[in-house]
XYZ file of C-alpha atoms in Angstrom:
671
model
C 23.421 110.196 -149.112
C 23.843 106.402 -148.900
C 20.862 104.282 -149.958
C 20.199 100.576 -149.536
C 16.674 99.683 -150.898
C 16.910 96.006 -149.970
C 17.857 96.519 -146.339
C 15.628 99.572 -145.740
C 12.369 97.722 -146.408
C 11.838 96.496 -142.843
C 12.703 99.889 -141.342
C 10.454 101.688 -143.823
C 7.508 99.454 -142.915
C 8.153 100.045 -139.211
C 8.208 103.801 -139.703
C 5.225 103.867 -142.054
C 2.922 104.690 -139.198
C 4.900 107.830 -138.268
C 2.976 110.977 -139.115
C 6.172 112.441 -140.378
C 6.126 109.867 -143.157
C 2.386 110.125 -143.979
C 1.811 111.772 -147.308
C 4.579 113.437 -149.200
C 8.096 113.750 -147.817
C 9.379 117.100 -146.598
C 11.515 119.021 -149.042
C 15.190 118.023 -149.120
C 17.258 119.756 -146.482
C 14.224 120.586 -144.232
C 13.097 118.650 -141.166
C 9.869 116.681 -141.234
C 6.713 117.969 -139.555
C 6.298 117.729 -135.778
C 4.780 114.595 -134.322
C 5.624 110.905 -134.608
C 4.983 107.437 -133.310
C 6.776 104.854 -131.207
C 9.528 102.669 -132.723
C 9.828 98.902 -132.556
C 12.826 97.661 -134.539
C 14.233 94.171 -134.170
C 17.615 93.313 -135.767
C 17.384 96.043 -138.403
C 20.524 96.667 -140.461
C 22.367 99.728 -139.122
C 23.025 101.174 -142.557
C 19.290 100.864 -143.434
C 18.339 102.606 -140.211
C 20.723 105.494 -140.994
C 19.159 105.791 -144.456
C 15.597 106.034 -143.071
C 16.634 108.642 -140.482
C 18.242 110.611 -143.297
C 14.904 110.702 -145.108
C 12.959 111.621 -141.955
C 15.289 114.458 -140.854
C 16.492 115.746 -144.206
C 20.153 115.186 -143.162
C 22.958 113.687 -145.192
C 25.102 110.883 -143.787
C 28.389 109.721 -145.345
C 29.182 106.230 -144.144
C 32.658 104.852 -143.607
C 33.115 101.372 -145.162
C 33.700 100.037 -141.651
C 30.143 100.978 -140.562
C 28.438 97.584 -140.114
C 26.011 95.831 -137.762
C 22.374 95.613 -136.765
C 20.286 97.473 -134.179
C 17.262 96.830 -131.987
C 15.283 99.877 -130.868
C 12.095 99.988 -128.797
C 10.259 103.238 -128.010
C 6.994 103.656 -126.076
C 6.547 107.294 -126.990
C 6.242 109.051 -130.322
C 9.484 110.524 -131.671
C 9.841 113.661 -133.726
C 12.707 114.386 -136.179
C 14.934 115.937 -133.474
C 14.377 113.001 -131.136
C 14.959 110.583 -133.980
C 18.353 112.209 -134.678
C 19.236 111.829 -131.002
C 18.295 108.152 -131.099
C 20.569 107.697 -134.113
C 23.528 109.377 -132.371
C 23.012 107.201 -129.282
C 22.788 104.111 -131.460
C 26.026 105.036 -133.243
C 27.809 105.573 -129.913
C 26.587 102.167 -128.667
C 28.124 100.591 -131.762
C 31.478 102.395 -131.422
C 30.692 104.985 -134.097
C 30.460 108.756 -134.124
C 28.875 111.298 -136.474
C 31.234 114.138 -137.387
C 29.656 117.260 -138.952
C 31.056 118.294 -142.332
C 28.771 121.318 -142.911
C 25.365 121.937 -144.621
C 23.530 119.520 -142.313
C 25.814 116.658 -143.390
C 27.641 114.160 -141.187
C 30.404 111.643 -141.690
C 29.926 108.418 -139.725
C 33.248 106.811 -138.728
C 34.513 104.529 -135.928
C 35.283 106.448 -132.727
C 38.898 105.186 -132.528
C 40.295 108.252 -134.310
C 37.530 110.680 -133.439
C 39.821 112.751 -131.242
C 41.871 113.739 -134.302
C 38.730 114.858 -136.205
C 36.865 118.210 -136.000
C 34.248 118.578 -133.251
C 31.340 116.169 -133.804
C 27.617 116.654 -133.292
C 26.972 117.501 -129.668
C 23.251 117.155 -129.436
C 22.445 115.742 -126.027
C 26.139 115.393 -125.191
C 26.502 112.459 -127.622
C 29.112 114.098 -129.860
C 32.882 114.498 -129.449
C 34.402 117.633 -127.913
C 37.825 118.833 -126.736
C 38.503 120.829 -123.576
C 41.496 122.035 -121.529
C 41.441 121.532 -117.738
C 43.792 123.906 -115.914
C 45.163 122.470 -112.664
C 46.319 124.534 -109.685
C 47.430 122.004 -107.080
C 47.724 118.560 -108.711
C 50.518 117.632 -111.106
C 49.262 117.277 -114.696
C 51.125 114.010 -115.344
C 49.673 112.390 -112.225
C 46.137 113.546 -113.060
C 46.453 112.252 -116.648
C 47.300 108.754 -115.420
C 44.190 108.825 -113.214
C 41.769 110.032 -115.929
C 42.929 107.695 -118.702
C 40.805 104.887 -117.269
C 37.688 107.086 -117.284
C 37.602 108.257 -120.915
C 35.977 106.386 -123.810
C 37.716 104.056 -126.227
C 38.547 106.880 -128.606
C 39.141 109.501 -125.878
C 42.492 111.183 -125.336
C 44.041 112.620 -122.147
C 47.367 114.470 -122.625
C 49.242 116.493 -119.946
C 50.878 119.818 -120.805
C 53.649 120.235 -118.202
C 54.496 123.790 -119.305
C 51.162 125.125 -118.094
C 50.258 122.241 -115.755
C 47.071 121.563 -117.751
C 45.187 118.593 -119.227
C 44.021 118.314 -122.828
C 40.957 115.991 -122.884
C 39.008 114.842 -125.964
C 35.875 112.695 -125.371
C 32.104 112.684 -125.661
C 30.609 115.916 -124.390
C 28.613 114.317 -121.579
C 31.709 112.441 -120.360
C 33.702 115.694 -120.412
C 31.186 117.179 -117.981
C 31.665 114.239 -115.650
C 35.465 114.445 -115.905
C 35.338 118.188 -115.226
C 33.490 117.546 -111.975
C 35.994 114.858 -110.945
C 38.989 117.099 -111.662
C 37.446 119.873 -109.574
C 37.261 117.484 -106.635
C 40.782 116.191 -107.103
C 42.503 119.542 -107.786
C 42.370 120.802 -104.207
C 45.154 121.520 -101.719
C 44.211 119.901 -98.436
C 47.767 119.837 -97.037
C 48.708 121.529 -93.795
C 51.872 123.612 -93.157
C 53.416 123.893 -89.715
C 56.657 125.321 -88.372
C 58.184 123.594 -85.344
C 60.866 125.720 -83.584
C 63.788 123.926 -81.923
C 65.676 124.948 -78.809
C 68.040 122.082 -78.092
C 68.600 120.319 -81.422
C 69.950 121.123 -84.874
C 67.335 121.675 -87.566
C 69.407 119.770 -90.105
C 69.843 116.724 -87.856
C 66.170 116.592 -86.882
C 65.073 116.951 -90.517
C 67.362 114.088 -91.573
C 66.000 111.788 -88.834
C 62.359 112.617 -89.572
C 62.865 112.133 -93.324
C 64.212 108.624 -92.691
C 61.259 107.932 -90.423
C 58.761 109.014 -93.090
C 60.526 107.045 -95.837
C 60.771 103.841 -93.805
C 58.361 100.991 -94.685
C 55.225 101.114 -92.577
C 55.429 104.829 -92.026
C 51.648 104.945 -91.998
C 49.011 106.648 -94.081
C 49.879 110.224 -94.834
C 53.550 109.655 -94.077
C 54.620 108.020 -97.316
C 57.509 109.545 -99.321
C 56.247 112.472 -101.334
C 53.135 113.047 -99.201
C 55.017 114.764 -96.359
C 57.780 117.311 -96.861
C 60.331 118.013 -94.120
C 62.453 121.155 -94.656
C 65.118 122.381 -92.195
C 65.337 126.161 -91.681
C 68.826 126.718 -90.304
C 68.512 130.512 -90.024
C 65.802 130.200 -87.339
C 66.691 126.623 -86.270
C 63.228 125.313 -87.069
C 61.659 122.498 -89.087
C 58.847 123.086 -91.578
C 56.325 120.290 -92.206
C 53.902 120.168 -95.143
C 51.487 117.375 -95.979
C 48.364 115.618 -94.788
C 47.044 117.292 -91.583
C 47.047 114.022 -89.644
C 50.614 113.212 -90.705
C 51.802 116.753 -89.959
C 50.273 116.583 -86.490
C 51.892 113.225 -85.756
C 55.369 114.206 -87.055
C 55.246 117.574 -85.253
C 54.731 115.688 -81.985
C 57.766 113.513 -82.761
C 59.943 116.574 -83.537
C 58.937 118.305 -80.308
C 59.683 115.166 -78.301
C 63.139 114.786 -79.864
C 63.946 118.415 -79.132
C 62.937 118.052 -75.481
C 65.010 114.892 -75.060
C 68.062 116.701 -76.469
C 67.936 119.171 -73.546
C 68.842 116.351 -71.158
C 71.841 115.161 -73.228
C 75.494 115.558 -72.263
C 76.935 119.055 -71.904
C 80.233 118.154 -73.618
C 80.475 117.522 -77.331
C 83.436 116.417 -79.444
C 83.504 117.592 -83.068
C 86.031 115.786 -85.270
C 87.170 117.898 -88.193
C 87.384 116.383 -91.661
C 89.273 119.067 -93.585
C 89.892 122.148 -91.386
C 92.737 122.576 -88.909
C 91.609 122.635 -85.281
C 94.438 124.966 -84.256
C 93.451 127.553 -86.853
C 89.699 127.176 -86.285
C 89.741 127.346 -82.487
C 90.545 131.097 -82.043
C 87.619 132.085 -84.264
C 85.204 129.881 -82.300
C 86.490 131.371 -79.048
C 85.576 134.820 -80.285
C 82.005 133.674 -80.901
C 81.541 132.688 -77.259
C 83.761 135.413 -75.789
C 86.474 133.078 -74.528
C 90.049 134.307 -74.302
C 92.339 132.383 -76.688
C 95.079 131.954 -74.065
C 92.580 130.191 -71.788
C 91.894 127.565 -74.417
C 95.576 127.100 -75.065
C 96.212 126.566 -71.377
C 93.377 124.056 -71.190
C 94.873 122.121 -74.119
C 98.274 122.068 -72.440
C 96.799 120.775 -69.198
C 97.435 123.978 -67.242
C 95.167 125.447 -64.565
C 95.273 128.847 -66.251
C 91.947 128.142 -67.983
C 90.144 128.273 -64.659
C 91.595 131.702 -63.974
C 90.152 133.141 -67.227
C 86.485 132.093 -67.293
C 84.435 132.588 -70.437
C 81.408 134.905 -70.352
C 78.079 133.289 -69.604
C 75.855 132.300 -72.544
C 72.180 133.367 -72.771
C 71.251 130.196 -70.872
C 73.427 131.236 -67.923
C 76.231 128.698 -68.446
C 79.818 129.460 -69.414
C 81.122 127.981 -72.649
C 84.639 126.540 -72.888
C 86.388 125.254 -75.971
C 89.564 123.228 -76.328
C 91.250 121.242 -79.048
C 92.711 117.763 -79.113
C 95.629 117.788 -81.600
C 95.945 114.009 -81.734
C 92.566 113.626 -83.451
C 92.254 117.125 -84.963
C 89.095 117.610 -82.917
C 87.426 120.431 -80.981
C 85.847 119.821 -77.582
C 82.850 122.025 -76.729
C 81.623 122.339 -73.151
C 78.434 124.409 -73.216
C 74.679 124.244 -73.163
C 72.767 122.582 -75.987
C 71.925 125.841 -77.762
C 75.566 126.974 -77.826
C 76.678 123.510 -78.952
C 74.201 123.613 -81.807
C 75.354 127.070 -82.882
C 79.048 126.143 -82.809
C 78.443 122.818 -84.576
C 76.580 124.650 -87.344
C 79.488 127.082 -87.793
C 82.015 124.248 -87.830
C 80.047 122.267 -90.431
C 80.067 125.273 -92.776
C 83.790 125.925 -92.343
C 84.968 122.296 -92.274
C 84.875 121.806 -96.036
C 87.456 120.572 -98.495
C 89.555 123.487 -99.629
C 90.524 124.023 -103.225
C 94.136 123.949 -104.371
C 95.889 126.162 -106.889
C 98.747 125.140 -109.175
C 100.784 128.264 -109.971
C 103.151 128.071 -112.936
C 105.533 130.916 -113.760
C 107.578 131.489 -116.908
C 110.560 133.853 -116.798
C 112.063 134.596 -120.222
C 115.196 136.726 -120.648
C 116.767 137.281 -124.069
C 119.909 139.443 -124.239
C 122.152 140.433 -127.140
C 125.420 142.336 -126.935
C 128.064 143.428 -129.479
C 131.392 145.219 -128.990
C 134.044 146.611 -131.340
C 137.443 148.021 -130.381
C 140.443 149.323 -132.364
C 143.488 150.929 -130.772
C 147.180 151.782 -131.479
C 149.916 152.127 -128.856
C 153.548 153.077 -129.383
C 156.558 153.939 -127.264
C 159.942 155.558 -127.908
C 162.505 155.995 -125.142
C 166.238 156.229 -124.613
C 168.157 154.111 -122.205
C 170.742 156.745 -121.208
C 168.370 159.682 -121.188
C 169.735 161.271 -124.376
C 166.481 160.447 -126.300
C 163.184 161.967 -125.096
C 160.480 159.590 -123.753
C 157.217 159.378 -125.799
C 154.356 156.808 -125.503
C 150.595 156.362 -125.951
C 148.464 154.233 -123.610
C 144.629 154.151 -123.442
C 142.500 152.654 -120.655
C 140.845 149.401 -121.507
C 143.399 148.400 -124.137
C 144.910 144.995 -123.547
C 147.669 144.095 -123.548
C 149.194 147.343 -122.265
C 152.377 148.389 -123.993
C 153.981 149.946 -120.942
C 154.006 146.721 -118.833
C 155.608 144.844 -121.727
C 158.315 147.464 -122.208
C 158.857 147.601 -118.465
C 159.420 143.856 -118.363
C 161.893 144.101 -121.237
C 163.787 146.930 -119.613
C 163.785 145.189 -116.245
C 166.097 142.488 -117.422
C 169.000 144.785 -116.642
C 167.760 145.597 -113.156
C 170.017 144.628 -110.284
C 167.091 143.985 -107.899
C 165.669 140.511 -108.628
C 162.361 141.248 -106.949
C 161.721 144.282 -109.160
C 162.344 142.201 -112.257
C 159.844 139.585 -111.055
C 157.189 142.242 -110.405
C 157.640 143.653 -113.899
C 157.311 140.195 -115.441
C 154.090 139.555 -113.484
C 152.637 142.839 -114.678
C 153.496 142.000 -118.285
C 151.999 138.536 -117.924
C 148.707 139.887 -116.511
C 148.514 142.323 -119.383
C 148.944 139.538 -121.924
C 146.320 137.361 -120.218
C 143.720 140.097 -120.737
C 144.280 140.106 -124.495
C 141.200 139.590 -126.723
C 140.824 139.796 -130.461
C 143.659 140.384 -132.892
C 147.085 141.691 -131.813
C 149.952 143.006 -133.938
C 153.099 144.361 -132.324
C 156.659 145.344 -133.201
C 159.505 146.398 -130.965
C 163.233 146.522 -130.557
C 166.170 148.128 -128.747
C 169.844 148.967 -129.210
C 172.492 150.387 -126.974
C 170.734 153.716 -126.434
C 167.130 153.378 -127.729
C 163.986 151.356 -126.930
C 160.906 151.417 -129.117
C 157.651 149.388 -129.694
C 154.141 149.555 -131.168
C 150.954 147.446 -130.750
C 147.758 147.386 -132.804
C 144.804 145.688 -131.074
C 141.442 144.959 -132.847
C 138.499 143.215 -131.138
C 134.929 142.383 -132.141
C 132.715 140.313 -129.841
C 129.099 139.144 -130.027
C 127.277 137.491 -127.128
C 123.703 136.268 -126.954
C 121.822 134.522 -124.195
C 118.361 133.039 -123.834
C 117.442 132.208 -120.253
C 114.175 130.354 -119.581
C 113.015 129.270 -116.138
C 109.622 127.764 -115.306
C 109.100 127.386 -111.551
C 105.754 125.959 -110.423
C 104.200 125.193 -107.051
C 100.949 123.710 -105.710
C 99.335 125.126 -102.585
C 96.021 125.282 -100.766
C 93.653 128.173 -101.233
C 94.707 131.128 -99.027
C 97.931 129.373 -97.997
C 101.344 130.925 -98.696
C 103.916 128.728 -100.466
C 107.547 129.156 -101.539
C 109.937 127.313 -103.837
C 113.686 127.941 -104.184
C 116.048 126.307 -106.654
C 119.552 127.738 -106.273
C 122.513 128.103 -103.937
C 123.532 129.901 -100.750
C 126.348 132.316 -101.615
C 128.492 133.815 -98.817
C 128.540 137.617 -98.880
C 131.116 139.524 -96.821
C 129.402 141.899 -94.406
C 132.352 143.024 -92.282
C 136.118 142.675 -91.763
C 138.245 143.686 -88.773
C 142.021 143.677 -88.421
C 143.724 143.984 -85.050
C 146.845 145.927 -84.180
C 149.691 145.028 -86.522
C 147.248 142.844 -88.488
C 146.914 140.563 -85.486
C 143.773 138.432 -84.914
C 141.899 139.377 -88.126
C 138.354 138.112 -88.658
C 135.631 138.496 -91.274
C 131.837 138.228 -90.975
C 129.774 136.781 -93.822
C 126.105 136.316 -94.542
C 124.740 133.622 -96.796
C 122.260 134.770 -99.399
C 119.941 132.640 -101.540
C 120.799 132.902 -105.219
C 118.738 131.159 -107.885
C 115.061 130.921 -108.819
C 112.504 131.769 -106.138
C 108.710 131.853 -106.283
C 106.529 132.932 -103.360
C 102.772 132.941 -103.847
C 99.527 133.114 -101.877
C 96.429 132.394 -104.024
C 92.842 133.280 -103.210
C 90.084 131.563 -105.215
C 87.115 133.862 -105.719
C 83.496 132.619 -106.093
C 83.251 134.312 -109.487
C 85.948 132.068 -110.971
C 88.890 134.486 -110.767
C 92.033 133.915 -108.708
C 93.745 136.695 -106.758
C 97.513 136.087 -106.516
C 99.856 137.723 -104.037
C 103.246 136.717 -105.433
C 106.931 137.470 -105.558
C 109.179 136.126 -108.335
C 112.983 136.395 -108.234
C 115.739 135.147 -110.541
C 119.290 135.898 -109.390
C 122.811 134.721 -110.328
C 126.451 135.483 -109.503
C 127.929 137.754 -112.187
C 131.530 137.656 -110.853
C 133.779 139.646 -108.582
C 133.688 143.391 -108.303
C 137.204 143.798 -109.716
C 140.731 142.442 -109.834
C 142.035 141.731 -106.361
C 138.556 142.069 -104.810
C 136.530 139.342 -103.110
C 133.193 141.169 -103.298
C 130.654 139.528 -105.583
C 128.308 141.050 -108.119
C 124.790 139.514 -108.209
C 122.424 139.836 -111.140
C 118.883 140.016 -109.799
C 115.479 140.139 -111.484
C 112.614 140.493 -109.019
C 108.913 141.258 -109.315
C 106.416 141.552 -106.452
C 102.773 142.259 -107.216
C 99.116 141.341 -106.701
C 97.095 140.305 -109.750
C 93.753 138.697 -110.566
C 93.702 135.952 -113.207
C 90.966 133.666 -114.498
C 91.346 129.940 -113.926
C 93.724 128.403 -116.473
C 94.595 131.672 -118.236
C 98.096 133.049 -118.847
C 98.811 136.674 -117.988
C 101.985 138.754 -118.163
C 103.100 140.153 -114.825
C 105.629 142.608 -116.176
C 109.025 142.847 -117.756
C 111.826 145.024 -119.050
C 112.843 146.084 -122.525
C 116.359 147.605 -122.228
C 118.539 148.776 -125.107
C 121.793 150.687 -124.730
C 124.702 151.843 -126.908
C 128.055 153.167 -125.702
C 130.751 154.814 -127.859
C 134.172 155.565 -126.374
C 137.103 157.383 -128.091
C 140.495 157.904 -126.430
C 142.999 160.015 -128.371
C 145.917 162.417 -128.191
C 144.733 166.004 -128.680
C 145.333 167.448 -132.121
C 147.223 164.379 -133.333
C 144.201 162.135 -132.940
C 142.110 164.451 -135.140
C 144.439 164.285 -138.150
C 142.677 162.553 -141.075
C 143.887 159.003 -141.732
C 147.129 159.360 -139.802
C 145.164 160.300 -136.684
C 144.132 156.664 -136.243
C 147.670 156.006 -134.949
C 147.027 158.347 -132.022
C 143.585 157.207 -130.833
C 141.648 154.169 -129.611
C 137.936 153.683 -130.390
C 135.418 151.236 -128.932
C 131.646 150.740 -129.468
C 129.332 148.561 -127.376
C 125.612 147.748 -127.838
C 123.416 145.814 -125.407
C 119.775 144.783 -125.652
C 117.787 142.885 -123.006
C 114.211 141.607 -123.186
C 112.755 140.266 -119.937
C 109.157 139.044 -119.455
C 107.442 137.188 -116.587
C 104.239 135.191 -117.207
C 101.977 133.421 -114.720
C 99.279 130.736 -115.096
C 97.164 129.581 -112.131
C 94.980 126.449 -112.309
C 92.407 125.501 -109.670
C 92.595 121.874 -108.491
C 89.139 120.995 -107.127
C 89.146 117.191 -106.997
C 91.170 114.056 -107.671
C 90.497 114.194 -111.418
C 91.928 117.723 -111.647
C 94.994 116.618 -109.679
C 95.536 113.658 -112.020
C 95.116 115.859 -115.091
C 97.772 118.219 -113.758
C 100.192 115.480 -112.654
C 100.109 113.081 -115.596
C 101.431 115.415 -118.353
C 104.329 116.592 -116.184
C 105.200 113.066 -115.173
C 105.171 112.002 -118.809
C 107.373 114.974 -119.735
C 110.041 114.017 -117.172
C 109.743 110.362 -118.152
C 110.384 111.196 -121.819
C 113.702 112.864 -120.862
C 115.110 109.473 -119.810
C 117.450 108.129 -122.577
C 116.273 104.599 -121.833
C 112.798 105.378 -123.167
C 114.133 105.812 -126.715
C 116.020 102.521 -126.423
C 112.848 100.652 -125.468
C 113.932 100.175 -121.851
C 111.887 100.921 -118.773
C 112.333 104.487 -117.628
C 114.188 104.967 -114.342
C 111.333 107.088 -113.033
C 108.832 104.315 -113.783
C 111.069 101.814 -112.032
C 111.132 103.870 -108.840
C 107.370 104.345 -108.841
C 106.572 100.707 -109.577
C 109.264 98.997 -107.470
C 109.540 101.369 -104.507
C 106.138 103.065 -104.268
C 104.295 99.967 -105.547
C 102.006 102.124 -107.681
C 101.236 102.566 -111.338
C 102.762 105.665 -112.924
C 100.268 108.238 -114.194
C 100.047 108.599 -117.933
C 98.968 111.689 -119.828
C 96.927 109.663 -122.323
C 95.056 107.911 -119.480
C 94.012 111.066 -117.661
C 90.318 111.869 -118.298
C 89.599 115.069 -120.140
C 88.145 117.893 -118.025
């Protein structure tokens, strides 16, 4: 308890007449006896007054050093201890102070600036601090908090809680009661909701016009932005209004008037398409109104056939006719207002910018082949027939021994043409030689002999990589071909005595082909209908033949791939081994010496073929730039002039001819 004997003298003399102070004081911690007398204090020190009240009521007061000032109190009626405590609390509040209970009939007197952060204060008579939560049902908590901040005391706090749309208020108890009553009056929904059906206008168009009218300056009371909501309901072609009843009534009248005026508008409407194709969209619209597609086509061409195929009547009794104007990519609708509105709504939903898909394919083929061959050929013959003829010759061995011996023996032939044919045969046999060749031969007056040993080992490897890519619209088929047209013989006819011969040929595409039709799904996946082909000319069918052999790798499938992912479409893993032995029976099986009577060859082939695909959705200009810039930079880097510090030829064409800046991979924004 704080005491101040010097300053409490005047207050003690003023309270000396109180019965509560006559005689002995009440025991500490107990209130004084009932009864009292009027107060008349003039300029008494506040701290002294608190001390005298402490004695009269048996309460303990802990004063903050900032508690200062003087008080003047006048009372016409006698005050008991309870009333005296109430007078003290009111006096503290008038001086910007508050008494906060600390337990055991003790109070801490502090300035009310930080009272909201302290425990609940004495609430006798509503003069103490309290905290309460106001739950709002119709008014936004942030808006209500801004309104109530001006109504709370100096130390009061108003805080919105957006999660529960509530207000946390800390203030004197009696002021909380007043604020509670005000919030109850404010937190009421007095708005009106009305649905205005439309017969001749579009709900979206009417809602856009009315929203501009409400938002315009001078819209009037109850029609300010935020106080009136205008919502189009396209499914029922109606407009919903919500707001002040007077504003709703006024705007509903405007909507009804606009709808009635639309019924007297023109019966022909031109819809210019922004993204869709009028030729592709027109047949679908004709089906909606029951019009034959050929009638619309005849109308577009200026024919009178359209009049011979009338469209069925609409619910309003009029026939609807549709035509397209290719020059402006527009659709002309001749129908009643309701049918025009329905068709315009369908067109607006379909006339949107379509997505594009960049499809990149990778075809990888790795092949490896090895071959080994070892063969021996010999010949022994007599010129006059007195020595038996003996020779070995195996298919596939080159050069053949028999053509060489024939050419040597043909030198004595009397027919010059036969000698030339034998020399040509020997020459062709030598041209087919591969690997190592060792031969001996000779002749005398009655004998001719020769032997050839041929050994071959060959290794061949190939790594073919092709990466075709193509960009196309969603649900549009596209094709790319990089190759040649090769003539293929399909027929040949010779006349009598080889007179008037002719041959028919057909040209076939040979090279790299990619055909694709993408479909972008709402879930993010892409369905691809594609065909990939890689073909090449392998050579002629055989010696003396003009027919060609074509190597062809083709895959045709339908797959679903996520945007930007790589997936394998399929492939082939092929491995083969072939062993061939040609020999003379019995002699070829003799150990060691049997090698002179046989020819052996071994061939191994292995082919690995895989096809990969990667689709990427191009939704806007940034995606297109991100896809273009890296590929442009890749082709630009292939120019030898770039390494020499010169301007790339590709950049020169773009800058000088197209008058544009080349895209750069490092300048493209990251997705």
